[in-house]
Amino acid sequence: MKTFEYARAQSPADAVSRCGPGAMYLGGGTNLVDLMRLGVARPDHLVDVSRLPLDAIEEAGDRVRVGAAVRNSDLAADPLVRSRYPMLARAVLSGASGQVRNMATVAGNLLQRTRCPYFQDVTRPCNKREPGSGCPAIEGDHTNLAILGTSHACVATHPSDMAVALAALEAEVHVTGPGGDRIIPIPGLHRLPGDAPERDTVLEPGDLITAVELPAPPPGASLYRKVRERASFAFALVSIAAVLDIRDGVVAGCRIALGGVAHAPWRAERAEQVLVGGPATGEAFLTAAEAELEQARPLPRNAFKLPLARNVIVRTLEELAS
Ligand SMILES: Cc1cc2nc3c(=O)[nH]c(=O)nc-3n(C[C@H](O)[C@H](O)[C@H](O)COP(=O)(O)OP(=O)(O)OC[C@H]3O[C@@H](n4cnc5c(N)ncnc54)[C@H](O)[C@@H]3O)c2cc1C
Ligand code: SF4
């Protein structure tokens, strides 16, 4: 591992002032330190933000504010989160292991990097790691990679379960940085790859996430479901966070976000548009799923994600409707 300097930030402003060129923030380290060991991340300075006073979960009117340094385990166990946003608690608990969740922070989870095998292997080219070097996944192993919103430059997926639930809940990310303070809605934080897959998010250098704010829960029943190769300790092949509000047999409101299928949590807006105002039937759920997945561009080895995603959407909506 390359040598680096380490400093513990005393306040958000102190963190931002320390995070100059060559520096990176350190949350729980469960992703960044792995990438440093692999030689993928090579920071000169680590600015530890895991002990900043950003570790509270607070009620703010009908909203809930979650500090960026809250550990994943604490988020999933919080009574306010469990009662108001059970879908979020379930998404967080479906990720990683108890030990990793005890270390991992909210901000770090959102900003964890793709698990594309070529990205993690410094002996191989990869446009995300080394812009312009190529994307061997397109011709090679793309079994677990994206089918929606891909580009000629990258077909990686975003690995976070939490981010998928936050996209369906329309959470907001609070950021402070050299350019001042701002609020970024999710979806909107993570980018699609386009010509610049090296940029995972819209954050600028030195931007520090300070909190995630959850709006009042949308009306209706909600569910997070994750399909993976084994029961635990695996990233999603396809996951879904869905909220369905049915009144007199008609869909009054619907939110669907998908994970494991795109470079960002994928908000299924086309499916939502098809559903809202129509009947809450299995046939309508299938039509909506197919409308969404029409825009998918699977590769030979991940074409299985198309029927998988369709079935996951339909089955989850059926379960919510019942
Ligand atoms: C074996 C294993 C299995 C896993 N399985 C899953 C899974 O199934 N689902 C899932 O969702 N996750 C999974 N994870 C990922 C795990 O959840 C992430 O490693 C973790 O959430 C990252 O959080 P962290 O605080 O440790 O981040 P770090 O590793 O400390 O940092 C990650 C990134 O966030 C940046 N960062 C950290 N804090 C801030 C901040 N406040 N502002 C701006 N930037 C910041 C860092 O600079 C770095 O770029 C798994 C991890 C492991 C090791
Ligand atoms: S899919 Fe993206 S992350 Fe994977 S090799 Fe291609 S450019 Fe790199």
mmCIF file of N, CA and C in Angstrom, residues 117-205:
data_model
loop_
_atom_site.group_PDB
_atom_site.id
_atom_site.type_symbol
_atom_site.label_atom_id
_atom_site.label_comp_id
_atom_site.label_asym_id
_atom_site.label_seq_id
_atom_site.Cartn_x
_atom_site.Cartn_y
_atom_site.Cartn_z
ATOM 1 N N PRO A 117 -15.387 -6.321 -11.572
ATOM 2 C CA PRO A 117 -14.088 -6.980 -11.293
ATOM 3 C C PRO A 117 -12.906 -6.307 -11.982
ATOM 4 N N TYR A 118 -13.113 -5.688 -13.136
ATOM 5 C CA TYR A 118 -11.997 -5.050 -13.846
ATOM 6 C C TYR A 118 -11.598 -3.746 -13.156
ATOM 7 N N PHE A 119 -12.573 -3.066 -12.565
ATOM 8 C CA PHE A 119 -12.280 -1.830 -11.829
ATOM 9 C C PHE A 119 -11.331 -2.127 -10.666
ATOM 10 N N GLN A 120 -11.535 -3.294 -10.043
ATOM 11 C CA GLN A 120 -10.747 -3.630 -8.850
ATOM 12 C C GLN A 120 -9.407 -4.275 -9.183
ATOM 13 N N ASP A 121 -9.143 -4.525 -10.471
ATOM 14 C CA ASP A 121 -7.917 -5.222 -10.878
ATOM 15 C C ASP A 121 -7.023 -4.240 -11.637
ATOM 16 N N VAL A 122 -5.984 -3.742 -10.967
ATOM 17 C CA VAL A 122 -5.173 -2.682 -11.590
ATOM 18 C C VAL A 122 -4.331 -3.186 -12.758
ATOM 19 N N THR A 123 -4.299 -4.493 -12.992
ATOM 20 C CA THR A 123 -3.547 -5.007 -14.143
ATOM 21 C C THR A 123 -4.391 -4.944 -15.420
ATOM 22 N N ARG A 124 -5.674 -4.612 -15.289
ATOM 23 C CA ARG A 124 -6.558 -4.568 -16.457
ATOM 24 C C ARG A 124 -6.942 -3.125 -16.787
ATOM 25 N N PRO A 125 -7.251 -2.841 -18.067
ATOM 26 C CA PRO A 125 -7.762 -1.502 -18.374
ATOM 27 C C PRO A 125 -9.151 -1.306 -17.773
ATOM 28 N N CYS A 126 -9.553 -0.083 -17.598
ATOM 29 C CA CYS A 126 -10.903 0.214 -17.080
ATOM 30 C C CYS A 126 -11.112 1.723 -17.177
ATOM 31 N N ASN A 127 -12.108 2.132 -17.944
ATOM 32 C CA ASN A 127 -12.369 3.568 -18.136
ATOM 33 C C ASN A 127 -12.707 4.287 -16.835
ATOM 34 N N LYS A 128 -13.283 3.572 -15.901
ATOM 35 C CA LYS A 128 -13.675 4.225 -14.638
ATOM 36 C C LYS A 128 -12.439 4.508 -13.779
ATOM 37 N N ARG A 129 -11.479 3.571 -13.807
ATOM 38 C CA ARG A 129 -10.256 3.739 -13.014
ATOM 39 C C ARG A 129 -9.235 4.590 -13.758
ATOM 40 N N GLU A 130 -9.141 4.373 -15.066
ATOM 41 C CA GLU A 130 -8.119 5.013 -15.904
ATOM 42 C C GLU A 130 -8.822 5.530 -17.156
ATOM 43 N N PRO A 131 -9.349 6.757 -17.126
ATOM 44 C CA PRO A 131 -10.151 7.242 -18.254
ATOM 45 C C PRO A 131 -9.436 7.042 -19.595
ATOM 46 N N GLY A 132 -10.208 6.517 -20.572
ATOM 47 C CA GLY A 132 -9.669 6.336 -21.914
ATOM 48 C C GLY A 132 -8.961 5.008 -22.141
ATOM 49 N N SER A 133 -8.869 4.171 -21.081
ATOM 50 C CA SER A 133 -8.110 2.919 -21.243
ATOM 51 C C SER A 133 -8.951 1.790 -21.834
ATOM 52 N N GLY A 134 -10.276 1.939 -21.823
ATOM 53 C CA GLY A 134 -11.141 0.909 -22.418
ATOM 54 C C GLY A 134 -12.008 0.226 -21.381
ATOM 55 N N CYS A 135 -12.961 -0.566 -21.881
ATOM 56 C CA CYS A 135 -13.877 -1.276 -20.979
ATOM 57 C C CYS A 135 -13.891 -2.755 -21.346
ATOM 58 N N PRO A 136 -13.036 -3.557 -20.702
ATOM 59 C CA PRO A 136 -13.009 -4.979 -21.026
ATOM 60 C C PRO A 136 -14.271 -5.726 -20.618
ATOM 61 N N ALA A 137 -15.089 -5.139 -19.749
ATOM 62 C CA ALA A 137 -16.304 -5.840 -19.284
ATOM 63 C C ALA A 137 -17.297 -6.045 -20.425
ATOM 64 N N ILE A 138 -17.311 -5.133 -21.400
ATOM 65 C CA ILE A 138 -18.324 -5.208 -22.458
ATOM 66 C C ILE A 138 -18.140 -6.491 -23.273
ATOM 67 N N GLU A 139 -16.883 -6.842 -23.561
ATOM 68 C CA GLU A 139 -16.619 -8.092 -24.292
ATOM 69 C C GLU A 139 -16.354 -9.252 -23.332
ATOM 70 N N GLY A 140 -16.114 -8.940 -22.063
ATOM 71 C CA GLY A 140 -15.687 -9.972 -21.119
ATOM 72 C C GLY A 140 -16.771 -10.345 -20.122
ATOM 73 N N ASP A 141 -16.428 -10.261 -18.820
ATOM 74 C CA ASP A 141 -17.364 -10.678 -17.772
ATOM 75 C C ASP A 141 -18.254 -9.504 -17.355
ATOM 76 N N HIS A 142 -19.495 -9.538 -17.846
ATOM 77 C CA HIS A 142 -20.439 -8.480 -17.459
ATOM 78 C C HIS A 142 -21.674 -9.085 -16.796
ATOM 79 N N THR A 143 -21.508 -10.322 -16.301
ATOM 80 C CA THR A 143 -22.657 -11.051 -15.755
ATOM 81 C C THR A 143 -23.441 -10.230 -14.736
ATOM 82 N N ASN A 144 -22.706 -9.540 -13.859
ATOM 83 C CA ASN A 144 -23.393 -8.804 -12.784
ATOM 84 C C ASN A 144 -23.601 -7.337 -13.115
ATOM 85 N N LEU A 145 -23.341 -6.948 -14.353
ATOM 86 C CA LEU A 145 -23.294 -5.510 -14.643
ATOM 87 C C LEU A 145 -24.619 -4.998 -15.215
ATOM 88 N N ALA A 146 -24.590 -3.752 -15.700
ATOM 89 C CA ALA A 146 -25.845 -3.001 -15.920
ATOM 90 C C ALA A 146 -26.547 -3.328 -17.231
ATOM 91 N N ILE A 147 -27.861 -3.140 -17.214
ATOM 92 C CA ILE A 147 -28.669 -3.294 -18.434
ATOM 93 C C ILE A 147 -29.393 -1.995 -18.795
ATOM 94 N N LEU A 148 -29.396 -1.030 -17.900
ATOM 95 C CA LEU A 148 -30.119 0.231 -18.136
ATOM 96 C C LEU A 148 -29.144 1.407 -18.010
ATOM 97 N N GLY A 149 -29.301 2.390 -18.901
ATOM 98 C CA GLY A 149 -28.518 3.623 -18.779
ATOM 99 C C GLY A 149 -27.029 3.437 -19.014
ATOM 100 N N THR A 150 -26.639 2.370 -19.706
ATOM 101 C CA THR A 150 -25.213 2.113 -19.920
ATOM 102 C C THR A 150 -24.681 3.011 -21.044
ATOM 103 N N SER A 151 -23.356 3.020 -21.204
ATOM 104 C CA SER A 151 -22.760 3.750 -22.331
ATOM 105 C C SER A 151 -21.712 2.857 -22.975
ATOM 106 N N HIS A 152 -21.162 3.325 -24.099
ATOM 107 C CA HIS A 152 -20.092 2.575 -24.762
ATOM 108 C C HIS A 152 -18.849 2.535 -23.869
ATOM 109 N N ALA A 153 -18.803 3.423 -22.859
ATOM 110 C CA ALA A 153 -17.591 3.547 -22.039
ATOM 111 C C ALA A 153 -17.641 2.706 -20.765
ATOM 112 N N CYS A 154 -18.838 2.366 -20.281
ATOM 113 C CA CYS A 154 -18.928 1.676 -18.984
ATOM 114 C C CYS A 154 -20.310 1.059 -18.789
ATOM 115 N N VAL A 155 -20.307 -0.168 -18.234
ATOM 116 C CA VAL A 155 -21.579 -0.847 -17.954
ATOM 117 C C VAL A 155 -21.634 -1.272 -16.473
ATOM 118 N N ALA A 156 -20.933 -0.530 -15.629
ATOM 119 C CA ALA A 156 -20.873 -0.891 -14.206
ATOM 120 C C ALA A 156 -22.192 -0.591 -13.506
ATOM 121 N N THR A 157 -22.412 -1.285 -12.398
ATOM 122 C CA THR A 157 -23.587 -0.991 -11.562
ATOM 123 C C THR A 157 -23.153 -0.269 -10.291
ATOM 124 N N HIS A 158 -24.107 0.459 -9.707
ATOM 125 C CA HIS A 158 -23.865 1.021 -8.378
ATOM 126 C C HIS A 158 -24.268 -0.030 -7.353
ATOM 127 N N PRO A 159 -23.410 -0.283 -6.359
ATOM 128 C CA PRO A 159 -23.663 -1.431 -5.486
ATOM 129 C C PRO A 159 -24.543 -1.181 -4.255
ATOM 130 N N SER A 160 -24.873 0.068 -3.951
ATOM 131 C CA SER A 160 -25.519 0.342 -2.655
ATOM 132 C C SER A 160 -26.996 -0.054 -2.613
ATOM 133 N N ASP A 161 -27.369 -0.816 -1.599
ATOM 134 C CA ASP A 161 -28.792 -1.111 -1.355
ATOM 135 C C ASP A 161 -29.488 0.112 -0.756
ATOM 136 N N MET A 162 -28.812 0.762 0.179
ATOM 137 C CA MET A 162 -29.408 1.917 0.851
ATOM 138 C C MET A 162 -29.835 2.986 -0.162
ATOM 139 N N ALA A 163 -28.982 3.204 -1.179
ATOM 140 C CA ALA A 163 -29.257 4.259 -2.154
ATOM 141 C C ALA A 163 -30.542 3.984 -2.930
ATOM 142 N N VAL A 164 -30.858 2.717 -3.132
ATOM 143 C CA VAL A 164 -32.076 2.369 -3.883
ATOM 144 C C VAL A 164 -33.313 2.752 -3.059
ATOM 145 N N ALA A 165 -33.272 2.419 -1.778
ATOM 146 C CA ALA A 165 -34.396 2.800 -0.913
ATOM 147 C C ALA A 165 -34.495 4.325 -0.811
ATOM 148 N N LEU A 166 -33.355 4.995 -0.719
ATOM 149 C CA LEU A 166 -33.371 6.466 -0.612
ATOM 150 C C LEU A 166 -33.918 7.106 -1.889
ATOM 151 N N ALA A 167 -33.675 6.464 -3.045
ATOM 152 C CA ALA A 167 -34.207 6.997 -4.309
ATOM 153 C C ALA A 167 -35.734 6.908 -4.314
ATOM 154 N N ALA A 168 -36.272 5.805 -3.812
ATOM 155 C CA ALA A 168 -37.735 5.670 -3.777
ATOM 156 C C ALA A 168 -38.343 6.625 -2.744
ATOM 157 N N LEU A 169 -37.597 6.912 -1.684
ATOM 158 C CA LEU A 169 -38.110 7.817 -0.641
ATOM 159 C C LEU A 169 -37.877 9.288 -1.000
ATOM 160 N N GLU A 170 -37.170 9.539 -2.089
ATOM 161 C CA GLU A 170 -36.831 10.899 -2.541
ATOM 162 C C GLU A 170 -36.103 11.677 -1.448
ATOM 163 N N ALA A 171 -35.096 11.029 -0.889
ATOM 164 C CA ALA A 171 -34.284 11.658 0.153
ATOM 165 C C ALA A 171 -33.404 12.752 -0.457
ATOM 166 N N GLU A 172 -32.897 13.601 0.416
ATOM 167 C CA GLU A 172 -32.006 14.682 -0.028
ATOM 168 C C GLU A 172 -30.670 14.572 0.698
ATOM 169 N N VAL A 173 -29.608 14.832 -0.046
ATOM 170 C CA VAL A 173 -28.267 14.757 0.528
ATOM 171 C C VAL A 173 -27.775 16.185 0.798
ATOM 172 N N HIS A 174 -27.353 16.431 2.027
ATOM 173 C CA HIS A 174 -26.813 17.748 2.390
ATOM 174 C C HIS A 174 -25.294 17.714 2.244
ATOM 175 N N VAL A 175 -24.781 18.715 1.559
ATOM 176 C CA VAL A 175 -23.354 18.736 1.228
ATOM 177 C C VAL A 175 -22.771 20.079 1.618
ATOM 178 N N THR A 176 -21.548 20.038 2.149
ATOM 179 C CA THR A 176 -20.800 21.292 2.326
ATOM 180 C C THR A 176 -19.450 21.102 1.645
ATOM 181 N N GLY A 177 -18.934 22.162 1.063
ATOM 182 C CA GLY A 177 -17.673 21.997 0.341
ATOM 183 C C GLY A 177 -17.047 23.322 0.015
ATOM 184 N N PRO A 178 -15.956 23.294 -0.757
ATOM 185 C CA PRO A 178 -15.272 24.554 -1.099
ATOM 186 C C PRO A 178 -16.211 25.541 -1.795
ATOM 187 N N GLY A 179 -17.238 25.011 -2.497
ATOM 188 C CA GLY A 179 -18.179 25.905 -3.194
ATOM 189 C C GLY A 179 -19.381 26.294 -2.340
ATOM 190 N N GLY A 180 -19.373 25.964 -1.057
ATOM 191 C CA GLY A 180 -20.491 26.301 -0.166
ATOM 192 C C GLY A 180 -21.385 25.103 0.112
ATOM 193 N N ASP A 181 -22.585 25.408 0.619
ATOM 194 C CA ASP A 181 -23.512 24.336 1.013
ATOM 195 C C ASP A 181 -24.543 24.123 -0.086
ATOM 196 N N ARG A 182 -24.977 22.866 -0.268
ATOM 197 C CA ARG A 182 -26.093 22.632 -1.171
ATOM 198 C C ARG A 182 -26.807 21.335 -0.821
ATOM 199 N N ILE A 183 -27.981 21.192 -1.437
ATOM 200 C CA ILE A 183 -28.801 20.009 -1.184
ATOM 201 C C ILE A 183 -29.009 19.313 -2.522
ATOM 202 N N ILE A 184 -28.730 18.011 -2.553
ATOM 203 C CA ILE A 184 -28.863 17.257 -3.810
ATOM 204 C C ILE A 184 -29.923 16.168 -3.612
ATOM 205 N N PRO A 185 -30.989 16.187 -4.426
ATOM 206 C CA PRO A 185 -31.977 15.125 -4.282
ATOM 207 C C PRO A 185 -31.443 13.789 -4.820
ATOM 208 N N ILE A 186 -31.911 12.697 -4.177
ATOM 209 C CA ILE A 186 -31.662 11.352 -4.714
ATOM 210 C C ILE A 186 -32.990 10.879 -5.294
ATOM 211 N N PRO A 187 -33.087 10.414 -6.540
ATOM 212 C CA PRO A 187 -32.009 10.309 -7.501
ATOM 213 C C PRO A 187 -31.531 11.682 -7.983
ATOM 214 N N GLY A 188 -30.288 11.701 -8.457
ATOM 215 C CA GLY A 188 -29.674 12.958 -8.891
ATOM 216 C C GLY A 188 -28.255 13.065 -8.356
ATOM 217 N N LEU A 189 -27.964 12.331 -7.277
ATOM 218 C CA LEU A 189 -26.600 12.337 -6.730
ATOM 219 C C LEU A 189 -25.671 11.513 -7.629
ATOM 220 N N HIS A 190 -26.128 10.320 -8.010
ATOM 221 C CA HIS A 190 -25.281 9.434 -8.816
ATOM 222 C C HIS A 190 -25.491 9.699 -10.306
ATOM 223 N N ARG A 191 -24.403 9.612 -11.073
ATOM 224 C CA ARG A 191 -24.440 9.885 -12.517
ATOM 225 C C ARG A 191 -24.564 8.591 -13.315
ATOM 226 N N LEU A 192 -25.126 8.703 -14.515
ATOM 227 C CA LEU A 192 -24.979 7.616 -15.479
ATOM 228 C C LEU A 192 -23.606 7.779 -16.131
ATOM 229 N N PRO A 193 -23.034 6.700 -16.704
ATOM 230 C CA PRO A 193 -21.613 6.775 -17.091
ATOM 231 C C PRO A 193 -21.315 7.728 -18.239
ATOM 232 N N GLY A 194 -22.159 7.730 -19.286
ATOM 233 C CA GLY A 194 -21.879 8.583 -20.444
ATOM 234 C C GLY A 194 -20.440 8.453 -20.898
ATOM 235 N N ASP A 195 -19.820 9.598 -21.198
ATOM 236 C CA ASP A 195 -18.412 9.605 -21.632
ATOM 237 C C ASP A 195 -17.449 9.765 -20.463
ATOM 238 N N ALA A 196 -17.974 9.893 -19.256
ATOM 239 C CA ALA A 196 -17.093 10.153 -18.106
ATOM 240 C C ALA A 196 -17.421 9.208 -16.950
ATOM 241 N N PRO A 197 -17.205 7.898 -17.154
ATOM 242 C CA PRO A 197 -17.563 6.955 -16.089
ATOM 243 C C PRO A 197 -16.702 7.080 -14.841
ATOM 244 N N GLU A 198 -15.588 7.815 -14.951
ATOM 245 C CA GLU A 198 -14.744 7.987 -13.759
ATOM 246 C C GLU A 198 -15.450 8.815 -12.685
ATOM 247 N N ARG A 199 -16.506 9.541 -13.098
ATOM 248 C CA ARG A 199 -17.260 10.351 -12.119
ATOM 249 C C ARG A 199 -18.523 9.600 -11.718
ATOM 250 N N ASP A 200 -18.563 9.114 -10.498
ATOM 251 C CA ASP A 200 -19.719 8.348 -10.021
ATOM 252 C C ASP A 200 -20.894 9.250 -9.668
ATOM 253 N N THR A 201 -20.578 10.463 -9.196
ATOM 254 C CA THR A 201 -21.625 11.341 -8.655
ATOM 255 C C THR A 201 -21.444 12.768 -9.175
ATOM 256 N N VAL A 202 -22.370 13.632 -8.796
ATOM 257 C CA VAL A 202 -22.255 15.049 -9.182
ATOM 258 C C VAL A 202 -21.454 15.851 -8.147
ATOM 259 N N LEU A 203 -20.911 15.168 -7.133
ATOM 260 C CA LEU A 203 -20.119 15.895 -6.130
ATOM 261 C C LEU A 203 -18.851 16.463 -6.760
ATOM 262 N N GLU A 204 -18.413 17.608 -6.233
ATOM 263 C CA GLU A 204 -17.170 18.236 -6.693
ATOM 264 C C GLU A 204 -16.050 17.887 -5.710
ATOM 265 N N PRO A 205 -14.783 18.017 -6.139
ATOM 266 C CA PRO A 205 -13.676 17.710 -5.221
ATOM 267 C C PRO A 205 -13.830 18.470 -3.899
#
